[in-house]
mmCIF file of C-alpha atoms in Angstrom:
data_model
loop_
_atom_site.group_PDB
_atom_site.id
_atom_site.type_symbol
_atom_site.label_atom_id
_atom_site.label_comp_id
_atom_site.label_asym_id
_atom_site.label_seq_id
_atom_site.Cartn_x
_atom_site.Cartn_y
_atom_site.Cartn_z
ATOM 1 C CA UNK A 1 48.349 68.228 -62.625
ATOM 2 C CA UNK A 2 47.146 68.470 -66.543
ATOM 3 C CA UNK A 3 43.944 67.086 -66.812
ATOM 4 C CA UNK A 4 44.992 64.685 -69.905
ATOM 5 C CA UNK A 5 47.665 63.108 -67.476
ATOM 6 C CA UNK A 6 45.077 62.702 -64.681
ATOM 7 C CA UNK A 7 43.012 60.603 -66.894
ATOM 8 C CA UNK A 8 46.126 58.649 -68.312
ATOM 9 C CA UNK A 9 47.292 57.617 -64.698
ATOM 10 C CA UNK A 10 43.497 56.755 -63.768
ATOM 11 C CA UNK A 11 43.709 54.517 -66.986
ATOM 12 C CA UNK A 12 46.445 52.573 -65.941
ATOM 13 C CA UNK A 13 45.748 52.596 -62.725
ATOM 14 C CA UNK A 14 42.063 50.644 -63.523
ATOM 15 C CA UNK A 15 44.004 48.480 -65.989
ATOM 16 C CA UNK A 16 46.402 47.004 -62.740
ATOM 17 C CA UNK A 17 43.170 46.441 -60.945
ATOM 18 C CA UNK A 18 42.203 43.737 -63.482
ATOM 19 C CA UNK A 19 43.209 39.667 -63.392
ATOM 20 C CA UNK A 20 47.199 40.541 -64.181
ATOM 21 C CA UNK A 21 49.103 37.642 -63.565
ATOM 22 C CA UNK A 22 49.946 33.831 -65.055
ATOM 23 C CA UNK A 23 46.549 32.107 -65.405
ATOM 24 C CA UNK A 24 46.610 27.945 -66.165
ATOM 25 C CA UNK A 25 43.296 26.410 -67.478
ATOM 26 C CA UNK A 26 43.665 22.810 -66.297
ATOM 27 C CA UNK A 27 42.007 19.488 -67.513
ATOM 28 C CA UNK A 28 43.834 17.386 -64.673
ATOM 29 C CA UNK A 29 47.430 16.859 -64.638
ATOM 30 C CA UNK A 30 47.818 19.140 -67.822
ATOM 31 C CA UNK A 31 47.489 22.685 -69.000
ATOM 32 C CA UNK A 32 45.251 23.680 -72.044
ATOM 33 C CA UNK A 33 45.495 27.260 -71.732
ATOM 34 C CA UNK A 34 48.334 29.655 -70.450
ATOM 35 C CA UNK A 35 47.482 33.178 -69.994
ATOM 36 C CA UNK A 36 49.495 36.114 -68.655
ATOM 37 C CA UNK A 37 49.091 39.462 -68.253
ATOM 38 C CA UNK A 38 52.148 42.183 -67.393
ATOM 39 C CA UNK A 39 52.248 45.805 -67.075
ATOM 40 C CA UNK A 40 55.285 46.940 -69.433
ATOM 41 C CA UNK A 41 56.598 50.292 -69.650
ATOM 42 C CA UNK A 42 54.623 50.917 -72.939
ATOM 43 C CA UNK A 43 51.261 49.490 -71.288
ATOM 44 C CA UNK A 44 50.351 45.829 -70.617
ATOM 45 C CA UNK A 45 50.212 42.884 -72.367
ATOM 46 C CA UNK A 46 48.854 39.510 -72.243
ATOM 47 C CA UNK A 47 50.324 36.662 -73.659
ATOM 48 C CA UNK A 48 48.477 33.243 -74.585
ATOM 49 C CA UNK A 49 49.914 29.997 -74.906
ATOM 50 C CA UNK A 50 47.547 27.136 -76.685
ATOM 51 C CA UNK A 51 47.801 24.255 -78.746
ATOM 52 C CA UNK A 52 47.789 24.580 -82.191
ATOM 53 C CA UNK A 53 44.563 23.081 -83.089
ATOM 54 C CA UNK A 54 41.764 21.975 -80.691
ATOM 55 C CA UNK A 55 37.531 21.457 -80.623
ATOM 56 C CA UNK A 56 35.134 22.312 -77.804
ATOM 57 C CA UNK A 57 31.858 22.476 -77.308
ATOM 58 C CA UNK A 58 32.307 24.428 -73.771
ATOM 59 C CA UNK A 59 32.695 21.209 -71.592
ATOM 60 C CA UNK A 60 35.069 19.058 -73.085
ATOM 61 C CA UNK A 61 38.733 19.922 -75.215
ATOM 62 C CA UNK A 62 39.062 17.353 -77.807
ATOM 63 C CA UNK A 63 41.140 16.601 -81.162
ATOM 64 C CA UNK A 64 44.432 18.779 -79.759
ATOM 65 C CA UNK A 65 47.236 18.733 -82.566
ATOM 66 C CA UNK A 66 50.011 20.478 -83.247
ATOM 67 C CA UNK A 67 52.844 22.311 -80.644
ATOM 68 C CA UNK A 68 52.239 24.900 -78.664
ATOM 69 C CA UNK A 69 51.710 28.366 -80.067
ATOM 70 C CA UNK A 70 52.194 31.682 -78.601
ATOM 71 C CA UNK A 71 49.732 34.729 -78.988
ATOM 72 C CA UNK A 72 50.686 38.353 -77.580
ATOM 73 C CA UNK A 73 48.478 41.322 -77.791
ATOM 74 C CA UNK A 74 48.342 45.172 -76.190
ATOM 75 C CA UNK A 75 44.500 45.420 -77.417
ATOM 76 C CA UNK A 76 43.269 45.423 -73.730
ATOM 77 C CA UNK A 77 40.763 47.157 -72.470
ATOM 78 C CA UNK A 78 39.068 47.002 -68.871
ATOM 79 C CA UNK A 79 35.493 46.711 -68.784
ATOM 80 C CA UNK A 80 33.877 46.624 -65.203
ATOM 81 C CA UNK A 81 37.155 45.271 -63.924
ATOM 82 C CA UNK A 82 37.295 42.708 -66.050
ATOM 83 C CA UNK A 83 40.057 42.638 -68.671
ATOM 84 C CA UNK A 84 38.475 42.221 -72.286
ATOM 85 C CA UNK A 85 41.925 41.047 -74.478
ATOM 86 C CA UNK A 86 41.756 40.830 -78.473
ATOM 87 C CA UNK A 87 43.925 38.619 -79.926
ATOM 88 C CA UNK A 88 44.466 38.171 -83.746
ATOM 89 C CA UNK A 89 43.882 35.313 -85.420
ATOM 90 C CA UNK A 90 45.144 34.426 -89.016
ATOM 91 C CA UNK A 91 42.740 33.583 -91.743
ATOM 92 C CA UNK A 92 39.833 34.907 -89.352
ATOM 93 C CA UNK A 93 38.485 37.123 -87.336
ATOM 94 C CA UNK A 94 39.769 38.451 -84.180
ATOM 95 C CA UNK A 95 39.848 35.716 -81.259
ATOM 96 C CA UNK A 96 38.010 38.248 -77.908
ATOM 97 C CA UNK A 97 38.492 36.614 -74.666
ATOM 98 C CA UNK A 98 37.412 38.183 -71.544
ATOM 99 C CA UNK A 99 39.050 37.634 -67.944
ATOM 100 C CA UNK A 100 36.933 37.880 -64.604
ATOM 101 C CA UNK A 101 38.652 37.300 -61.147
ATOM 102 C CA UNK A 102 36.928 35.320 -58.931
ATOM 103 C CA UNK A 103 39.988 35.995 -55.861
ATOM 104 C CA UNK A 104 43.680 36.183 -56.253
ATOM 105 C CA UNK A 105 44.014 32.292 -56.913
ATOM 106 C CA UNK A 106 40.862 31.703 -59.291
ATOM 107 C CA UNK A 107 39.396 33.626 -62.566
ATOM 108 C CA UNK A 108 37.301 32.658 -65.633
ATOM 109 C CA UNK A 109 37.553 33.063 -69.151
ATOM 110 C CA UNK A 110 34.667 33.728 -71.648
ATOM 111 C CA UNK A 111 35.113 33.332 -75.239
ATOM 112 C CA UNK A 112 33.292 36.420 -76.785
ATOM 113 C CA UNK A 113 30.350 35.204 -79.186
ATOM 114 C CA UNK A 114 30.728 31.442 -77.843
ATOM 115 C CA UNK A 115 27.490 29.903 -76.251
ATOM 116 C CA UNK A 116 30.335 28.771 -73.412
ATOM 117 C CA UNK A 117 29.866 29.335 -69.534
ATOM 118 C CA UNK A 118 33.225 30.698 -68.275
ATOM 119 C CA UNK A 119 36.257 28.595 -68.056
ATOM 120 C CA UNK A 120 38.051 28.395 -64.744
ATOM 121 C CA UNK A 121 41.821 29.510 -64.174
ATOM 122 C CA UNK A 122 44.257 28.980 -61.251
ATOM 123 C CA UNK A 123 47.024 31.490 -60.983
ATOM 124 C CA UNK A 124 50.022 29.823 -61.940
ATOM 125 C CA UNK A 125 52.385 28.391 -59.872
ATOM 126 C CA UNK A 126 56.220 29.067 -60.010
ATOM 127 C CA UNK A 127 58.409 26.980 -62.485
ATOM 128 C CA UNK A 128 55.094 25.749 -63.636
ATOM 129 C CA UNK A 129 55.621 23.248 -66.801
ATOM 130 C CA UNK A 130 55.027 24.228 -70.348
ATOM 131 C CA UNK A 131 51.562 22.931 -72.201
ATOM 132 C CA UNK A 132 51.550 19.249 -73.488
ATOM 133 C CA UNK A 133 52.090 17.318 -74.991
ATOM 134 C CA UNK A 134 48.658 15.949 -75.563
ATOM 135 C CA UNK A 135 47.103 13.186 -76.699
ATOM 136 C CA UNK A 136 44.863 13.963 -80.011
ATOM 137 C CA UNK A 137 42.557 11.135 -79.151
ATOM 138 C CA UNK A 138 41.549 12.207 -75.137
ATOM 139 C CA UNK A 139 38.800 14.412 -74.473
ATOM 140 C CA UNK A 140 40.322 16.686 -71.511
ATOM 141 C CA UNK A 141 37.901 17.939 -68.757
ATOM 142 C CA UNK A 142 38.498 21.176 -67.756
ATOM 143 C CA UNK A 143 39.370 20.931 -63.894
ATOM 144 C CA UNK A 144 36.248 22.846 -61.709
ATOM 145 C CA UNK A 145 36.619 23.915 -58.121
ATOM 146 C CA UNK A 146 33.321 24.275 -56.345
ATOM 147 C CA UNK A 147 33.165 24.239 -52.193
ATOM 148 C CA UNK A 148 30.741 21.931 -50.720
ATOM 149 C CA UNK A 149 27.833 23.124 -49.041
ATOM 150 C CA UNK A 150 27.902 22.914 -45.255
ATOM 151 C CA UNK A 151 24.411 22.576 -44.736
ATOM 152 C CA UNK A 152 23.760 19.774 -47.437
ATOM 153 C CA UNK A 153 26.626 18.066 -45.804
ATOM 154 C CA UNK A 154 24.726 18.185 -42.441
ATOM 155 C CA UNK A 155 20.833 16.728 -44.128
ATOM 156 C CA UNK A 156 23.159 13.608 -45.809
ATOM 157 C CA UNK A 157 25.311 12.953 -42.798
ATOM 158 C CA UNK A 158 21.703 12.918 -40.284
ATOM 159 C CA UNK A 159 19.917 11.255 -43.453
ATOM 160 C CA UNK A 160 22.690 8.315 -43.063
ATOM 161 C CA UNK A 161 22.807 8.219 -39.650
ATOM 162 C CA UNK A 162 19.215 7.915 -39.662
ATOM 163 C CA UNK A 163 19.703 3.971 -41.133
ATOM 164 C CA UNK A 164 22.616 2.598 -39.372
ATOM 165 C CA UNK A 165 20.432 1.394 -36.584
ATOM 166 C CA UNK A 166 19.497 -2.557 -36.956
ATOM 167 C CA UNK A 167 15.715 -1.621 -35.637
ATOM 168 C CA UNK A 168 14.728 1.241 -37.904
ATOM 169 C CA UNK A 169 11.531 2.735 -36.783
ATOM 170 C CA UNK A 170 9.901 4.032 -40.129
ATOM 171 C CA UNK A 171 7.348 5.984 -39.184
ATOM 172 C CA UNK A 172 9.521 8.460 -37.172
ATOM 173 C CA UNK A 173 11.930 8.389 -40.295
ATOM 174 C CA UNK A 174 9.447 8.997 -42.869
ATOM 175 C CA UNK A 175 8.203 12.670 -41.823
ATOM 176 C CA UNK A 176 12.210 13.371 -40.778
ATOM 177 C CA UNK A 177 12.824 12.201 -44.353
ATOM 178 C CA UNK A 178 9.841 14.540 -46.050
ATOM 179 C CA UNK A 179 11.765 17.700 -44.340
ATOM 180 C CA UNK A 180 15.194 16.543 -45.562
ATOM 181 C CA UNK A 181 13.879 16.168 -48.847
ATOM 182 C CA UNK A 182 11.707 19.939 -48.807
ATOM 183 C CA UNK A 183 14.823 21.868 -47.513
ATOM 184 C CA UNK A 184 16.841 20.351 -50.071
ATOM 185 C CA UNK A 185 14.507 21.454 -52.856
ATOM 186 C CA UNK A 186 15.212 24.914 -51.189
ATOM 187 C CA UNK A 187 19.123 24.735 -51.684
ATOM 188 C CA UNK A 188 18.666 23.440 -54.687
ATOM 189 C CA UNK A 189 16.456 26.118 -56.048
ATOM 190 C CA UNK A 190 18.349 28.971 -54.794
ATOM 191 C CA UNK A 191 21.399 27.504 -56.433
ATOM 192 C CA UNK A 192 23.502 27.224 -53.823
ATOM 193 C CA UNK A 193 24.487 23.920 -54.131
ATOM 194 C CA UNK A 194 27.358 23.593 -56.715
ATOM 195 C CA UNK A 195 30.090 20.620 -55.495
ATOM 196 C CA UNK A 196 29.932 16.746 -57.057
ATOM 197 C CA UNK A 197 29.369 16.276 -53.386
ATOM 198 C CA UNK A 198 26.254 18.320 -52.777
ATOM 199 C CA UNK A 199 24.796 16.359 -55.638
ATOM 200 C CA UNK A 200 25.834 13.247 -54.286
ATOM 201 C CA UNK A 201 24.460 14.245 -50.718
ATOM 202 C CA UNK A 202 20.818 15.460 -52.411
ATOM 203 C CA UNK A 203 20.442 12.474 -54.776
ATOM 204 C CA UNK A 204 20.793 10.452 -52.014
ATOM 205 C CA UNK A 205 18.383 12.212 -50.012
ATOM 206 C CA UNK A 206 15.721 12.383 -52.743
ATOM 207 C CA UNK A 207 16.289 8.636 -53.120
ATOM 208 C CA UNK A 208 14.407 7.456 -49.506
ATOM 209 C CA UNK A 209 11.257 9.437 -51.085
ATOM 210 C CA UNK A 210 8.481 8.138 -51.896
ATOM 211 C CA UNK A 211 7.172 9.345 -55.517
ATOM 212 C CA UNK A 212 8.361 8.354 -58.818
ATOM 213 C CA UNK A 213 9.206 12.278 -59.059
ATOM 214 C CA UNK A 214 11.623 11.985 -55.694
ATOM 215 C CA UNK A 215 13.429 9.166 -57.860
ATOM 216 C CA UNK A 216 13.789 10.672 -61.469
ATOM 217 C CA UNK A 217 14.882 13.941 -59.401
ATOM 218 C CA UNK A 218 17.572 11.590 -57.399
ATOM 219 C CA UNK A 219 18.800 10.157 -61.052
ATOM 220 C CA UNK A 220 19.503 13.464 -62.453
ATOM 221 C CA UNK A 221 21.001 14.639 -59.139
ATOM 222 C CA UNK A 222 23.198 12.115 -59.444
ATOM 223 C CA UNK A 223 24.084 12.422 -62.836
ATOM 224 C CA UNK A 224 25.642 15.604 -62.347
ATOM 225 C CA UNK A 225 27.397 14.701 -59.398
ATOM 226 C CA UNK A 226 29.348 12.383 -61.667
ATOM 227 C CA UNK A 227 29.975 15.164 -64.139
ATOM 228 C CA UNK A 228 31.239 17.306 -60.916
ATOM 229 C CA UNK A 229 33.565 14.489 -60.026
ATOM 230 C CA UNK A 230 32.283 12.220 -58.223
ATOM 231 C CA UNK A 231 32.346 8.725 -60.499
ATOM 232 C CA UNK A 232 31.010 6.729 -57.663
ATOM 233 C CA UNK A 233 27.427 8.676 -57.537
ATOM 234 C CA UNK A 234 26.919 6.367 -61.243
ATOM 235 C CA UNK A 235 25.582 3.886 -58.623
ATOM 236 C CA UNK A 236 22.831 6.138 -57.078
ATOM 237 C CA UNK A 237 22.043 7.077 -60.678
ATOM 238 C CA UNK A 238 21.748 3.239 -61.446
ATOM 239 C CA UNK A 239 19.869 2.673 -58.194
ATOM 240 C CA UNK A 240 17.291 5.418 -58.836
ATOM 241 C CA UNK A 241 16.594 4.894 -62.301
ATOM 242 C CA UNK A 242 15.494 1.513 -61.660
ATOM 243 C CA UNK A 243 13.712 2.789 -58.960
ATOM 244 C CA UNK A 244 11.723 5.118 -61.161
ATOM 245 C CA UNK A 245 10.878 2.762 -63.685
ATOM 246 C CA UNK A 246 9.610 0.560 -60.879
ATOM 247 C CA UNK A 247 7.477 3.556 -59.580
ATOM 248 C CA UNK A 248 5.715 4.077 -63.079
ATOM 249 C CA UNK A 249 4.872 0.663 -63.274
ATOM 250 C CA UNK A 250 7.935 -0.263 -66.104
ATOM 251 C CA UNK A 251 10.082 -3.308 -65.546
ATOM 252 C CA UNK A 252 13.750 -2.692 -64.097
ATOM 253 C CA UNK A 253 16.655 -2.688 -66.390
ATOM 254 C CA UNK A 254 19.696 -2.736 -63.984
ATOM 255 C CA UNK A 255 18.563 -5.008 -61.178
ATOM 256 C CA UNK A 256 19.649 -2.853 -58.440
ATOM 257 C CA UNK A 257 15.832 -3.249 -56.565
ATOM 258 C CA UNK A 258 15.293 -6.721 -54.580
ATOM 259 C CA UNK A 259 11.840 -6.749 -52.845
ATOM 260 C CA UNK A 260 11.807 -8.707 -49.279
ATOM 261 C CA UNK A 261 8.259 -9.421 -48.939
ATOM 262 C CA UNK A 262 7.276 -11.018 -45.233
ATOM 263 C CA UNK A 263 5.499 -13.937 -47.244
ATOM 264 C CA UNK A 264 6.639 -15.137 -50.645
ATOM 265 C CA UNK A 265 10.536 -15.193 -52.361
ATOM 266 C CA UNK A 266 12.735 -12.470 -52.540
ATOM 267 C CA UNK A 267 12.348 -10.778 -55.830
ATOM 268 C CA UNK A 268 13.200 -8.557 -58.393
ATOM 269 C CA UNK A 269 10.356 -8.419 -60.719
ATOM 270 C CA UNK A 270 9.378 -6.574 -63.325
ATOM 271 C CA UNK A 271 12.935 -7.066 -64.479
ATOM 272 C CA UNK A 272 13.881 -6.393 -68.238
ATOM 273 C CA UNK A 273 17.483 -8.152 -68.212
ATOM 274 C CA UNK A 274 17.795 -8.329 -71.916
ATOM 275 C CA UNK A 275 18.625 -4.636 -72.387
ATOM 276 C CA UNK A 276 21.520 -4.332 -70.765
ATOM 277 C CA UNK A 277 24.538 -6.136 -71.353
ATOM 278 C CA UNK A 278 26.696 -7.100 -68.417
ATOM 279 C CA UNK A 279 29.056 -5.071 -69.962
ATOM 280 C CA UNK A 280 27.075 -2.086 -69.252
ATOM 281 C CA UNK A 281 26.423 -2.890 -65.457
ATOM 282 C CA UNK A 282 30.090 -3.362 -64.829
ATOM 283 C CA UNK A 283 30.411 0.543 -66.369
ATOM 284 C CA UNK A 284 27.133 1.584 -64.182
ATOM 285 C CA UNK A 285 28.976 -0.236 -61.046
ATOM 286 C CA UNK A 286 26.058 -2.501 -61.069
ATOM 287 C CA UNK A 287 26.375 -6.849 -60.584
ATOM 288 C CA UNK A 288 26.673 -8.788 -63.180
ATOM 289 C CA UNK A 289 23.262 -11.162 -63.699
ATOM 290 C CA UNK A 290 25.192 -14.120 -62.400
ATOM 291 C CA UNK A 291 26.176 -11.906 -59.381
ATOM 292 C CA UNK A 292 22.756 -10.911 -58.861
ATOM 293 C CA UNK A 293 21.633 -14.392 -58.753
ATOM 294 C CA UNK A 294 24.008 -15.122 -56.247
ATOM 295 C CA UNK A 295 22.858 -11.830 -54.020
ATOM 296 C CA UNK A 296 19.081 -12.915 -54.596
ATOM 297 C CA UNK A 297 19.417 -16.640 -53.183
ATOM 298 C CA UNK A 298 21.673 -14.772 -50.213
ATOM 299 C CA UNK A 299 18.297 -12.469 -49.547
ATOM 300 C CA UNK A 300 16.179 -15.561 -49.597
ATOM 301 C CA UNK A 301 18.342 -17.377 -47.228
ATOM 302 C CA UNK A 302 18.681 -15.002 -45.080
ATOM 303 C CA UNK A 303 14.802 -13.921 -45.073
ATOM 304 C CA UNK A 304 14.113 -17.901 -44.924
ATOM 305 C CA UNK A 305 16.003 -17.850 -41.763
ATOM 306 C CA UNK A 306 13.694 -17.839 -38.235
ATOM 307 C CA UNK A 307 14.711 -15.120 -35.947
ATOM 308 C CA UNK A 308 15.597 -16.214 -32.553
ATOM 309 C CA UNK A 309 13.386 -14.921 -29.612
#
């Protein structure tokens, strides 16, 4: 065989092996981005479907306008398996995107030059719906698919189970607690927690510490386990920023803390309640102040209450 047709089969032959297919970038229930790739008889060619106009600043698409618009480009090239596609873009410069597959059901997309991490993609389902419409005034949240750690799973569930018990023996807990809390740090560090969940599982986990550190660490845990989908972990990040301030000797600003002491009233000062409106607690999930009056008289009962032998 000619050695010029040897290299143009190996050519095309590398191109099939990248991400060819129908790839959706979801927010949700809707598609942002369509992207397909198909070998033709004169080469392949990819094909993108987008809104007309749109902003992003890599985590959010905002300000979509206009209908959908088609894109369709041969300039494809293959670079470490990847496909790297160039498509033109009137009035600028050419628009470079580059397509990495993850498995046969997930990719990413880069934007070349953009300070972005990669984009996820589905493959496409059949008789999938065309893009939009959109509403120009809703940020969309590209839709992420991360698997849950196994192991983190295991330290929350045993961290839980720990305080179901109505006699709680504390110093047993506390050293069970430390370990929890060090192997966690592990995971964490070697990145191989990625779900909402794991988040949720670890901020909960560096909660029951016992440093100011354990707490601000729990907050920001739990911050991005509400960025990673879970919207009820915006308690825990309530709970343990209060909890933090307490530690550094600064008055609470949520009221999530009540302190049972074995001789005096139930508390829950320091408390700043002036700089937060009750508006705000209802969006952190936190009680209203009149709520929180009710819950601290409840404590105070119920601690004012003799046990029976």
């Amino acid at each position: 065989m000619p050695t010029f047709l040897t290299s143009l089969l190996t050519a095309a032959s590398a191109m099939m092996l990248g991400p060819t297919g129908t790839w959706d970038l979801r927010a949700g229930d809707q598609t942002l981005f369509r992207i397909e790739i198909k070998e033709e008889p004169g080469g392949p060619v990819a094909t993108w479907d987008r809104p007309e106009r749109f902003q992003t600043n890599g985590e959010i698409f905002s300000h979509i306008e206009g209908r959908t618009i088609r894109r369709q480009t041969r300039n494809i090239r293959v670079v470490n398996s990847d496909f790297e596609i160039s498509f033109d873009d009137p009035g600028s410069g050419p628009t470079i995107l580059r397509l990495h597959a993850v498995d046969t059901d997930h990719a990413e997309l880069s934007f070349q030059g953009a300070p972005f991490e990669p984009f996820p993609l589905v493959k496409a389902q059949a008789g999938a719906p065309p893009l939009g419409p959109w509403d120009s005034g809703r940020s969309y949240v590209p839709t992420v698919s991360h698997s849950t750690n196994a192991e983190m799973t295991a330290i929350f569930d045993a961290d839980q189970a720990d305080r179901q018990s109505p006699d709680i023996d504390w110093s047993a807990i506390g050293p069970v607690d430390n370990r929890r809390r060090i192997r966690t740090k592990q995971l964490l560090d070697a990145g191989t927690l990625q779900s909402g969940d794991d988040y949720y599982h670890a901020a909960f986990v560096f909660q029951h510490g016992n440093e100011a550190d354990d707490y601000l660490l729990a907050h920001l845990l739990a911050t991005i386990a509400v960025a990673r989908g879970r919207p009820d972990a915006v308690w825990i990040a309530s709970a343990t920023l209060d909890r933090y301030l307490q530690a550094i000797g600064k008055p609470q600003i949520l009221g999530t803390q009540y302190a049972i002491p074995e001789n005096g009233p139930v508390t829950q000062e320091p408390y700043d309640r002036a700089l937060i409106s009750d508006a705000m607690r209802k969006a952190l999930r936190v009680p209203s102040l009149e709520e929180q009056e009710q819950r601290l008289r409840a404590y105070g009962e119920k601690a004012s209450t003799p046990h029976k032998p």
